Coordinates of C-alpha atoms and ligand atoms in Angstrom, one line a residue:
M1 CA -22.9 158.0 185.3
E2 CA -23.2 154.3 184.4
R3 CA -24.9 152.0 186.9
R4 CA -22.6 149.3 188.3
I5 CA -24.3 145.9 187.7
Q6 CA -23.7 142.6 189.2
P7 CA -23.4 139.5 187.0
T8 CA -25.7 136.9 187.9
T9 CA -26.5 133.3 186.8
A10 CA -28.9 133.3 184.0
T11 CA -32.2 131.6 184.8
N12 CA -33.3 129.4 181.9
D13 CA -35.2 126.8 183.6
K14 CA -38.0 125.2 181.7
S15 CA -38.6 122.2 184.0
C16 CA -39.4 123.5 187.3
G17 CA -43.2 123.2 187.0
S18 CA -45.6 120.9 188.8
K19 CA -48.3 121.0 186.4
A20 CA -47.3 118.1 184.2
T21 CA -50.0 117.2 181.7
T22 CA -50.4 114.8 178.8
A23 CA -50.7 116.4 175.5
L24 CA -53.4 115.2 173.1
I25 CA -52.1 116.2 169.8
D26 CA -54.1 115.7 166.7
V27 CA -51.2 114.6 164.3
D28 CA -53.4 115.1 161.1
S29 CA -54.1 118.7 162.1
L30 CA -50.3 119.4 162.7
T31 CA -49.5 117.7 159.4
M32 CA -52.0 120.0 157.7
V33 CA -50.6 123.1 159.4
F34 CA -47.0 122.0 158.7
H35 CA -47.7 121.4 155.0
R36 CA -49.6 124.7 154.6
G37 CA -46.7 126.6 156.3
A38 CA -44.1 124.8 154.2
S39 CA -45.8 125.2 150.9
L40 CA -46.4 129.0 151.6
L41 CA -42.8 129.4 152.3
T42 CA -41.7 127.6 149.2
K43 CA -44.0 129.7 147.1
L44 CA -42.6 132.8 148.6
R45 CA -39.0 131.7 148.0
S46 CA -39.6 130.7 144.4
R47 CA -41.6 133.8 143.5
A48 CA -38.7 136.2 143.5
V49 CA -36.8 134.0 141.2
Q50 CA -39.6 133.2 138.8
Q51 CA -41.4 136.4 138.4
P52 CA -39.3 139.1 136.6
G53 CA -41.4 141.9 138.2
L54 CA -40.6 140.7 141.6
R55 CA -37.1 140.0 140.7
N56 CA -36.6 143.5 139.4
S57 CA -38.0 144.9 142.6
V58 CA -35.5 142.9 144.7
R59 CA -33.0 145.5 145.5
W60 CA -30.2 143.2 146.5
F61 CA -29.4 142.8 142.9
Q62 CA -27.9 146.2 143.6
V63 CA -24.6 145.0 145.0
Q64 CA -22.8 147.0 147.7
T65 CA -21.1 149.8 145.7
S66 CA -19.4 151.2 148.7
S67 CA -16.4 149.9 150.5
E68 CA -17.3 152.2 153.5
V69 CA -17.5 150.1 156.6
D70 CA -19.1 153.0 158.4
L71 CA -22.9 153.4 158.1
H72 CA -22.8 157.1 158.6
S73 CA -20.4 157.6 155.5
Q74 CA -22.5 155.4 153.3
L75 CA -25.7 157.3 154.2
K76 CA -23.9 160.5 153.5
E77 CA -23.2 159.3 150.0
L78 CA -26.7 158.3 149.4
I79 CA -28.7 161.2 150.7
P80 CA -28.0 163.8 147.9
E81 CA -29.2 161.3 145.2
Q82 CA -32.4 160.5 147.1
Q83 CA -33.1 164.2 147.6
E84 CA -32.8 164.7 143.9
R85 CA -35.0 161.7 143.3
L86 CA -37.8 163.1 145.6
K87 CA -37.5 166.6 143.9
K88 CA -37.9 165.0 140.4
L89 CA -40.9 162.9 141.6
R90 CA -42.6 166.0 143.0
S91 CA -41.9 168.3 140.0
E92 CA -42.7 165.6 137.3
H93 CA -45.6 163.7 138.9
G94 CA -46.8 165.9 141.8
K95 CA -50.3 166.1 140.4
V96 CA -50.8 162.4 139.5
Q97 CA -53.9 161.0 141.4
L98 CA -53.4 157.9 143.6
G99 CA -57.1 157.2 144.1
N100 CA -60.3 158.6 145.4
I101 CA -61.2 159.0 149.0
T102 CA -64.6 157.7 149.9
V103 CA -66.7 158.4 153.0
D104 CA -66.2 154.7 154.0
M105 CA -62.4 155.4 154.2
V106 CA -62.8 158.5 156.3
L107 CA -65.2 156.6 158.7
G108 CA -63.1 153.4 158.5
G109 CA -59.9 154.4 160.0
M110 CA -58.4 155.5 156.7
R111 CA -58.1 151.9 155.5
G112 CA -57.0 151.7 151.9
M113 CA -56.1 155.4 151.7
T114 CA -52.5 156.0 150.4
G115 CA -51.2 158.9 152.3
L116 CA -47.7 158.4 153.6
L117 CA -44.3 158.1 152.2
W118 CA -42.3 155.2 153.8
E119 CA -39.1 154.2 152.2
T120 CA -37.9 151.3 154.4
S121 CA -40.5 148.7 153.7
L122 CA -43.7 147.9 151.7
L123 CA -46.5 145.5 152.6
D124 CA -48.3 143.4 150.0
A125 CA -51.7 142.3 151.3
E126 CA -51.1 138.7 150.0
E127 CA -47.4 138.2 150.3
G128 CA -46.6 140.3 153.3
I129 CA -43.7 142.6 154.1
R130 CA -40.7 143.3 152.1
F131 CA -37.8 145.3 153.7
R132 CA -36.3 147.4 150.9
G133 CA -37.6 145.0 148.4
L134 CA -36.5 141.8 150.2
S135 CA -39.0 139.3 151.7
I136 CA -38.3 137.6 154.9
P137 CA -37.0 134.4 153.4
E138 CA -34.6 136.6 151.2
C139 CA -33.4 138.5 154.3
Q140 CA -32.7 135.2 155.9
K141 CA -30.7 134.2 153.0
L142 CA -28.9 137.3 152.2
L143 CA -28.2 139.3 155.4
P144 CA -25.2 138.4 157.3
A145 CA -25.6 136.0 160.3
A146 CA -23.8 135.3 163.5
K147 CA -22.9 131.9 162.1
S148 CA -23.2 130.3 158.7
G149 CA -26.8 129.6 157.8
G150 CA -28.0 131.2 160.9
E151 CA -30.8 134.0 161.3
P152 CA -30.1 137.5 160.1
L153 CA -28.3 139.9 162.4
P154 CA -30.8 142.9 163.2
E155 CA -27.7 145.2 162.7
G156 CA -27.7 144.0 159.0
L157 CA -31.4 144.8 158.7
L158 CA -30.8 148.3 160.2
W159 CA -28.1 148.8 157.5
L160 CA -30.5 147.5 154.7
L161 CA -33.3 149.7 155.9
L162 CA -31.1 152.8 156.0
T163 CA -29.2 152.3 152.8
G164 CA -31.3 150.0 150.6
K165 CA -28.2 147.8 150.3
V166 CA -27.3 144.4 151.7
P167 CA -24.3 145.0 153.9
T168 CA -21.2 142.9 154.0
K169 CA -20.3 140.9 157.2
E170 CA -17.5 143.5 157.8
Q171 CA -20.0 146.3 157.7
V172 CA -22.3 144.6 160.0
D173 CA -19.7 143.8 162.4
S174 CA -18.5 147.5 162.4
L175 CA -22.1 148.6 163.1
S176 CA -22.4 145.9 166.0
K177 CA -19.3 147.4 167.6
E178 CA -20.7 151.0 167.1
L179 CA -24.0 150.1 168.8
R180 CA -22.1 148.3 171.7
N181 CA -20.0 151.5 172.1
R182 CA -23.2 153.7 172.4
A183 CA -24.9 151.3 174.9
T184 CA -24.2 153.2 178.1
V185 CA -27.5 154.1 179.8
P186 CA -27.3 157.1 182.2
D187 CA -28.0 156.3 185.8
H188 CA -31.1 158.7 186.0
V189 CA -32.8 156.3 183.5
Y190 CA -32.7 153.4 186.0
K191 CA -33.9 155.7 188.8
T192 CA -36.8 157.0 186.8
I193 CA -37.9 153.4 186.1
D194 CA -37.4 152.5 189.8
A195 CA -39.8 155.2 190.7
L196 CA -42.6 153.1 189.2
P197 CA -44.2 150.3 191.1
V198 CA -42.4 147.0 190.1
D199 CA -45.6 145.6 188.8
A200 CA -46.4 148.5 186.6
H201 CA -47.0 147.2 183.1
P202 CA -43.6 146.6 181.3
M203 CA -44.7 148.8 178.5
T204 CA -45.3 151.6 180.9
Q205 CA -41.8 151.1 182.3
F206 CA -40.4 150.9 178.9
A207 CA -41.9 154.1 177.5
T208 CA -41.0 155.8 180.8
G209 CA -37.3 154.6 180.3
V210 CA -37.3 156.0 176.7
M211 CA -38.7 159.4 177.9
A212 CA -35.8 159.4 180.5
L213 CA -33.3 158.7 177.8
Q214 CA -34.6 161.7 175.9
V215 CA -32.6 164.1 178.1
Q216 CA -29.4 163.2 176.0
S217 CA -31.0 164.1 172.8
E218 CA -28.5 165.6 170.4
F219 CA -31.2 166.7 168.0
Q220 CA -32.9 168.8 170.7
K221 CA -29.6 170.4 171.6
A222 CA -28.7 171.2 168.1
Y223 CA -32.1 172.7 167.5
E224 CA -31.7 174.9 170.5
K225 CA -28.4 176.0 169.1
G226 CA -30.2 176.8 165.8
I227 CA -28.9 174.1 163.4
H228 CA -29.7 174.6 159.7
K229 CA -32.6 172.3 158.5
S230 CA -30.3 170.7 155.8
K231 CA -28.3 169.2 158.7
Y232 CA -31.2 167.9 160.7
W233 CA -30.6 164.2 159.7
E234 CA -27.0 164.3 161.4
P235 CA -28.2 164.6 165.1
T236 CA -31.2 162.5 164.2
Y237 CA -28.9 159.7 163.1
E238 CA -26.9 160.2 166.4
D239 CA -29.9 160.0 168.5
S240 CA -31.4 157.1 166.5
L241 CA -28.3 155.0 166.8
S242 CA -27.9 155.7 170.5
L243 CA -31.6 154.9 171.2
I244 CA -31.4 151.7 169.2
A245 CA -28.2 150.7 171.1
Q246 CA -29.6 151.5 174.6
L247 CA -33.0 150.0 174.2
P248 CA -32.0 146.3 174.9
I249 CA -30.3 147.6 178.2
V250 CA -33.4 149.4 179.3
A251 CA -35.7 146.5 178.3
S252 CA -33.5 143.9 180.0
Y253 CA -33.3 146.1 183.1
I254 CA -37.1 146.1 183.3
Y255 CA -37.3 142.3 182.8
R256 CA -34.7 141.6 185.5
R257 CA -36.3 144.2 187.8
M258 CA -39.8 142.7 187.4
Y259 CA -39.0 138.9 187.3
K260 CA -35.5 138.2 188.5
N261 CA -35.2 140.2 191.7
G262 CA -33.4 143.0 189.9
Q263 CA -30.3 141.0 189.3
V264 CA -29.2 142.7 186.1
I265 CA -26.8 140.9 183.7
P266 CA -24.1 143.2 181.9
M267 CA -23.6 143.4 178.2
D268 CA -21.1 140.8 176.7
D269 CA -18.8 142.6 174.3
S270 CA -18.3 139.5 172.2
L271 CA -22.0 139.4 171.3
D272 CA -24.0 141.0 168.6
Y273 CA -27.1 143.0 169.1
G274 CA -29.7 140.2 169.2
G275 CA -27.4 137.8 171.0
N276 CA -26.6 140.4 173.7
F277 CA -30.3 141.2 174.2
A278 CA -31.0 137.5 174.9
H279 CA -28.0 137.4 177.1
M280 CA -28.9 140.4 179.2
L281 CA -32.4 139.1 179.6
G282 CA -30.8 135.9 181.1
F283 CA -30.9 133.6 178.2
D284 CA -27.6 132.1 176.9
D285 CA -28.8 129.2 175.0
P286 CA -27.5 129.7 171.5
A287 CA -30.8 128.8 170.0
M288 CA -32.5 131.5 172.0
Q289 CA -30.0 133.9 170.8
E290 CA -30.8 133.0 167.2
L291 CA -34.4 133.4 168.1
M292 CA -33.9 136.9 169.3
R293 CA -31.9 137.8 166.1
L294 CA -34.8 136.6 164.1
Y295 CA -37.5 138.2 166.3
V296 CA -35.8 141.6 166.3
T297 CA -35.4 141.4 162.5
I298 CA -38.9 140.5 161.6
H299 CA -40.8 142.8 164.0
S300 CA -38.8 145.8 163.0
D301 CA -40.8 147.4 160.2
H302 CA -44.3 147.0 158.6
E303 CA -44.5 149.9 156.3
G304 CA -45.6 153.3 157.7
G305 CA -49.3 153.0 158.3
N306 CA -49.4 150.7 161.3
V307 CA -50.1 152.4 164.6
S308 CA -46.7 152.6 166.1
A309 CA -44.8 153.5 162.9
H310 CA -47.4 156.1 161.9
T311 CA -47.4 157.6 165.4
G312 CA -43.6 157.8 165.5
H313 CA -43.7 159.4 162.0
L314 CA -46.4 161.9 162.9
V315 CA -44.8 163.0 166.2
A316 CA -41.4 163.4 164.5
S317 CA -43.1 165.4 161.8
A318 CA -43.4 168.1 164.4
L319 CA -39.6 168.0 164.6
S320 CA -39.8 166.1 167.9
D321 CA -36.5 164.2 168.5
P322 CA -36.2 160.4 167.9
Y323 CA -36.7 159.7 171.6
L324 CA -39.9 161.7 172.0
S325 CA -41.2 160.2 168.6
F326 CA -40.4 156.6 169.7
A327 CA -41.9 157.0 173.2
A328 CA -45.1 158.0 171.4
A329 CA -44.9 155.1 169.1
L330 CA -44.4 152.7 172.0
N331 CA -47.6 154.0 173.6
G332 CA -49.5 152.9 170.3
L333 CA -47.7 149.6 170.3
A334 CA -49.0 149.0 173.8
G335 CA -52.7 148.9 172.7
P336 CA -54.3 145.4 172.6
L337 CA -55.3 145.7 168.8
H338 CA -51.6 146.3 167.9
G339 CA -48.5 145.1 169.7
L340 CA -50.0 144.1 172.9
A341 CA -51.8 141.4 171.0
N342 CA -48.8 139.1 171.7
Q343 CA -49.5 139.2 175.3
E344 CA -53.2 139.0 174.7
V345 CA -52.8 135.7 172.7
L346 CA -51.3 133.9 175.7
L347 CA -53.6 135.4 178.2
W348 CA -56.6 134.3 176.0
I349 CA -55.2 130.9 175.7
K350 CA -54.8 130.7 179.4
S351 CA -58.4 131.6 179.9
V352 CA -59.3 128.8 177.5
V353 CA -57.3 126.4 179.8
E354 CA -58.9 127.7 182.9
E355 CA -62.5 127.2 181.4
C356 CA -62.1 124.1 179.3
G357 CA -59.1 122.3 180.9
E358 CA -55.7 121.5 179.5
N359 CA -56.7 118.9 177.0
V360 CA -59.4 120.9 175.4
S361 CA -61.2 119.3 172.5
K362 CA -61.5 121.1 169.2
E363 CA -65.3 121.2 169.8
D364 CA -64.7 123.0 173.1
L365 CA -62.2 125.3 171.4
K366 CA -64.8 126.2 168.8
K367 CA -67.3 127.0 171.6
Y368 CA -64.8 129.1 173.4
V369 CA -64.0 131.1 170.3
W370 CA -67.8 131.8 169.8
K371 CA -68.1 132.7 173.5
T372 CA -65.3 135.3 173.0
L373 CA -66.8 136.7 169.9
N374 CA -70.3 136.7 171.4
S375 CA -69.1 138.7 174.4
G376 CA -67.9 141.4 172.1
K377 CA -64.2 140.6 172.1
V378 CA -61.6 139.9 169.6
V379 CA -59.7 136.7 169.1
P380 CA -56.2 138.0 169.5
G381 CA -53.5 136.9 167.0
Y382 CA -55.9 136.9 164.1
G383 CA -56.8 139.4 161.4
H384 CA -55.0 142.4 160.1
G385 CA -55.6 145.9 158.8
V386 CA -53.9 145.3 155.6
L387 CA -52.8 141.6 155.2
R388 CA -55.2 139.2 153.6
N389 CA -53.3 136.0 154.1
T390 CA -51.3 134.2 156.7
D391 CA -48.5 136.6 157.9
P392 CA -45.1 135.6 156.6
R393 CA -43.7 136.5 160.1
Y394 CA -46.0 133.9 161.5
T395 CA -44.8 131.4 159.0
C396 CA -41.1 132.0 159.5
Q397 CA -41.5 131.7 163.3
R398 CA -43.3 128.3 162.7
E399 CA -40.3 127.3 160.5
F400 CA -37.9 128.3 163.3
A401 CA -39.8 126.0 165.6
L402 CA -39.4 123.2 163.2
K403 CA -35.7 123.9 162.7
H404 CA -34.7 124.3 166.2
M405 CA -37.0 122.3 168.3
P406 CA -36.4 118.7 167.0
E407 CA -34.6 117.2 164.0
D408 CA -37.4 115.3 162.4
P409 CA -39.6 118.4 161.9
L410 CA -43.1 117.0 162.3
F411 CA -42.6 114.3 164.8
K412 CA -40.2 116.4 166.8
L413 CA -42.4 119.5 166.7
V414 CA -45.0 117.4 168.3
T415 CA -42.5 116.0 170.8
A416 CA -41.1 119.4 171.6
L417 CA -44.6 120.9 172.2
A418 CA -45.3 117.9 174.4
L419 CA -42.1 118.6 176.3
I420 CA -43.1 122.2 176.8
N421 CA -46.3 121.0 178.1
I422 CA -44.6 118.6 180.7
G423 CA -42.0 121.2 181.6
V424 CA -44.5 124.0 182.3
H425 CA -43.5 126.6 184.8
S426 CA -45.7 126.3 187.9
D427 CA -46.9 129.9 187.6
S428 CA -47.3 129.8 184.0
V429 CA -50.3 127.6 183.1
I430 CA -50.3 129.7 179.9
L431 CA -47.8 127.2 178.4
I432 CA -50.0 124.2 178.4
C433 CA -52.3 125.5 175.7
L434 CA -49.6 126.6 173.4
L435 CA -50.2 123.2 172.2
Q436 CA -53.5 124.6 171.0
V437 CA -51.8 127.2 168.7
S438 CA -51.8 124.6 165.9
N439 CA -55.4 123.7 166.8
L440 CA -56.3 127.3 166.8
Y441 CA -55.0 127.6 163.3
E442 CA -57.6 125.2 162.2
V443 CA -60.3 126.3 164.4
V444 CA -60.3 130.1 164.3
P445 CA -60.2 131.0 160.7
P446 CA -63.4 129.3 159.7
I447 CA -65.3 130.8 162.6
L448 CA -64.1 134.3 161.7
L449 CA -65.1 133.7 158.2
E450 CA -68.5 132.6 159.4
L451 CA -68.8 135.9 161.2
G452 CA -69.0 137.5 157.7
K453 CA -67.3 140.7 158.5
V454 CA -63.6 139.8 159.3
K455 CA -61.6 140.6 156.3
N456 CA -58.5 138.5 157.1
P457 CA -59.3 135.3 159.3
W458 CA -55.6 134.2 159.2
P459 CA -53.0 134.5 162.0
N460 CA -50.7 137.4 162.3
V461 CA -47.3 137.8 163.8
D462 CA -48.5 137.8 167.4
A463 CA -50.1 134.4 167.1
H464 CA -47.0 132.5 167.2
S465 CA -44.2 134.4 169.0
G466 CA -45.2 133.2 172.5
V467 CA -44.7 129.6 171.5
L468 CA -41.0 130.1 170.8
L469 CA -40.3 132.5 173.6
N470 CA -42.0 130.1 176.2
Y471 CA -40.0 127.1 174.8
Y472 CA -36.8 128.9 175.7
G473 CA -38.1 129.9 179.1
L474 CA -39.3 133.4 178.6
T475 CA -42.7 132.7 179.9
E476 CA -43.8 136.2 181.2
A477 CA -46.4 137.1 178.7
R478 CA -46.9 140.7 179.9
Y479 CA -43.4 141.4 178.8
Y480 CA -43.8 140.4 175.2
T481 CA -44.7 143.7 173.8
V482 CA -41.4 145.1 175.1
L483 CA -39.5 142.8 172.8
F484 CA -41.7 144.0 169.9
G485 CA -40.9 147.6 170.9
V486 CA -37.1 147.1 170.9
S487 CA -37.4 145.7 167.4
R488 CA -39.8 148.4 166.1
A489 CA -37.3 151.2 167.0
I490 CA -35.1 149.9 164.1
G491 CA -37.8 150.5 161.4
I492 CA -39.2 153.7 162.9
C493 CA -35.7 155.3 163.5
A494 CA -34.4 154.2 160.0
Q495 CA -37.4 156.0 158.4
L496 CA -37.0 159.0 160.7
I497 CA -33.5 159.6 159.5
W498 CA -34.8 159.6 156.0
D499 CA -37.7 161.9 156.9
R500 CA -35.1 164.5 158.0
A501 CA -32.8 163.9 155.1
L502 CA -35.7 164.4 152.7
G503 CA -37.0 167.3 154.6
L504 CA -40.5 165.7 154.8
P505 CA -43.1 168.3 156.2
L506 CA -45.3 168.5 159.2
E507 CA -48.0 165.8 158.8
R508 CA -51.5 167.5 159.0
P509 CA -54.4 165.8 157.3
K510 CA -57.7 167.4 157.0
S511 CA -60.6 166.3 159.3
V512 CA -64.2 166.9 158.8
T513 CA -67.4 166.5 160.9
M514 CA -70.4 164.2 160.3
E515 CA -72.3 167.4 159.3
W516 CA -69.7 168.3 156.7
L517 CA -69.9 164.7 155.3
E518 CA -73.8 164.9 155.2
K519 CA -73.8 168.2 153.4
H520 CA -71.1 167.1 151.1
C521 CA -72.9 164.0 150.1
K522 CA -76.3 165.8 149.4
K523 CA -74.5 168.1 146.9
Ligands
NMX601 N1 -61.5 138.7 166.2 C1 -62.9 139.2 166.3 N2 -63.2 140.0 165.4 C2 -62.4 140.5 164.4 C3 -61.1 140.0 164.4 C4 -60.7 139.0 165.4 N3 -59.4 138.6 165.3 N4 -60.5 140.7 163.4 C5 -61.4 141.6 162.8 N5 -62.5 141.4 163.5 C6 -63.7 142.2 163.3 C7 -63.3 143.7 163.7 O1 -63.4 144.0 165.1 C8 -64.5 144.4 162.9 O2 -65.7 144.3 163.7 P1 -66.8 145.6 163.8 O3 -67.2 146.0 162.4 O4 -67.8 145.0 164.6 O5 -66.0 146.7 164.4 C9 -64.7 143.5 161.7 O6 -64.1 142.2 162.1 C10 -64.0 144.1 160.5 O7 -62.6 144.2 160.8 P2 -61.4 144.1 159.7 O8 -61.7 145.1 158.6 O9 -61.3 142.6 159.3 O10 -60.2 144.4 160.5 P3 -59.6 145.8 161.0 O11 -58.7 146.3 160.0 O12 -60.7 146.7 161.4 O13 -58.7 145.5 162.4 C11 -57.2 144.2 163.6 C12 -57.5 144.7 162.2 C13 -55.9 143.6 163.6 C14 -57.4 145.3 164.6 C15 -58.3 143.1 163.9 O14 -58.1 142.0 162.9 C16 -58.1 142.6 165.3 O15 -58.7 143.1 166.2 N6 -57.4 141.4 165.5 C17 -57.2 140.8 166.9 C18 -56.1 141.6 167.5 C19 -54.8 141.4 167.0 O16 -54.3 140.3 166.7 N7 -54.0 142.5 166.7 C20 -52.6 142.4 166.3 C21 -52.4 142.8 164.8 C22 -51.0 142.7 164.5 N8 -50.1 143.6 165.3 O17 -49.1 143.1 165.8 O18 -50.3 144.8 165.3
MLT602 C1 -47.3 145.7 162.6 O1 -46.4 145.0 162.6 O2 -47.3 146.9 162.7 C2 -48.7 145.1 162.6 O3 -48.9 143.9 161.7 C3 -49.9 146.0 162.3 C4 -50.0 146.6 160.9 O4 -49.1 146.4 160.1 O5 -50.9 147.3 160.7

C-alpha cells in the first residue's frame, strides 16, 4: 500500500539566521585557487582531444547503434557479445600476470593490488574517474541534460554505465519515466523507519529503509523458484531499477522526518530523477535541482575497489539480491574514512569556528590543522586511497559554484560566499567557515605533505559538496552521506547487473596469518 502524503510548502530559507558575520576573504588566495581549478579543468578537457590514446579510449565515439528507447532491450542485445568477450579474455590471456603481491600490500589494505573486474568506471590516479571511458567534463558535455547546456541527467549516466553508450535524450526520457513508474514505496518501509528514534543517524535510517525494501526482491523470489543461472541478470535488473527509483523517496522521507516535522513532499511527475529528488527534499530552486543532477552523477561510481562498491560487489557475489548488497554497501559508505567524510568536513570546520572564531586567520587555521593531526585524527576531505591529485569531482563542484553563484566568477564567488556567511542559519554555525574551504585548500596540503607519510595531500570529493548544499539551504551535515548513498546505488547496481550477466563467481580471496607471512619470508 502506498502511503498518502500531504504536499507542503518547501522550506528553502537561507536568510533566517542571527549570526551575521563579516567575511574576511583573502582575494589572492581565492584567485590562486580559482586559477588552479580552472587550469586543471582546461587540461582535462583538452587531453581527450589532443592525446590519441585517450581519444581512442573515449567510448562515445561509438555512437548509439540501437534505436531501442528501452534500456532493458538494449542491454539484452549487448549481453551475449560481452559474455563472448569475457570468455575469449579468459581462454586467451587467463594466465597473464598482472603484478606481484608484496607483504606490504597484504598488510596495507590491498592498496595497489589489482584484483577486481569492474566494467562501469576506471580510476586514473592523476586524472581521476572515467565513466565507461568518459571523464566528468566529457559527461557534462555529452550526456543529455534537463535544459540545454545544463548538468547531466543521472538517468543518462545510468544508461551509459549499463550500456557503455551515450544515450539519446529520447532514451533518457523513457528511462526517467520508467523510474518514476517504479517509485512506489510500500507502506511497511515507512513504518520500519518510523520505528527508529527520529534522531538516529540518517545513514542508519537509510540502510534500514533499504533492508525494508528488500522484501519485494524479484531476484530472491526467482531464486526460490529455481531460476536458471543464465537468467539471473533479469530479476537483478528489475530489483536494481526499482531500488534506484525508490531510493530518493526513502531518502527524502528520512530528511523530512528528521528536519521538517515529517511533512513529506510527493514526487512531481514532470520532473526527472535528480530534479525530483531535490523537489522531494524541499528544494525547488532550479539551480539546486541542477546541483542535485550533478551531485548524483559524479558520486555514482568510483571503480570497484572503494569500500562501498567493493562491499556491494562482495556481498552480491554470494548471490545476495541487489537490496541486500546495496544495504551492505551503505554501511561501508557510512564510515568516516569513506562517505561520512562529507559530514565530517563540516563538523570539523564547525570545530575550527568554535575554537578559533569566525574570522580565523590562516595562521590559526594552520595551528588547528596541526592540533587535529597531533591528536591522532585525520583532516577530513583530504587524501585518497588511489588518487594522487585534486579530485576532478572537487574541481567540477567548484566550477558549479563559479557558474551558479554569481556572474563574474571570481568577484561573485567571493560575494556569494560572503552572502552565505551573512545568511547563516541560526542553528548552523557550520556555514560560517565554509568560507574557509578555499583557505583550507591552501593551508592543508602543505601541512599534510610536511607530515611525510600522506600520499595525497589534495582535496577529495567530500571537501567541497557541503559548500554548495549549504548555499541552497540544505544545511544539515549529518544528512549528507545519504545523498552520496542515493547516487552510489547507480554505480553499484549497474555493475551488479553485469556481474550476473557475466556470471562472475563468488569472491573469496586467500588470507594468511602473521606467522604464515614470517615463515614464507624466511624461505
Ligand atoms: N589527514 C591526516 N592523515 C592522513 C590523511 C588526512 N587527510 N590522509 C592520509 N593520512 C595518513 C593516514 O591516516 C596514514 O597514517 P598512518 O600511517 O599513521 O596510518 C598515512 O597518512 C598514509 O595514508 P595514505 O596512504 O596517504 O592514505 P590511505 O590510502 O591509507 O587512506 C584516506 C586514504 C582517504 C582514508 C585518507 O586519506 C583519509 O583518512 N582522509 C580523510 C578522510 C576522508 O576525507 N575520506 C574520504 C575519502 C573519499 N570518499 O568519499 O570516500
Ligand atoms: C569513492 O568515491 O568511493 C571515494 O573516492 C573512495 C575511493 O575511491 O576509494
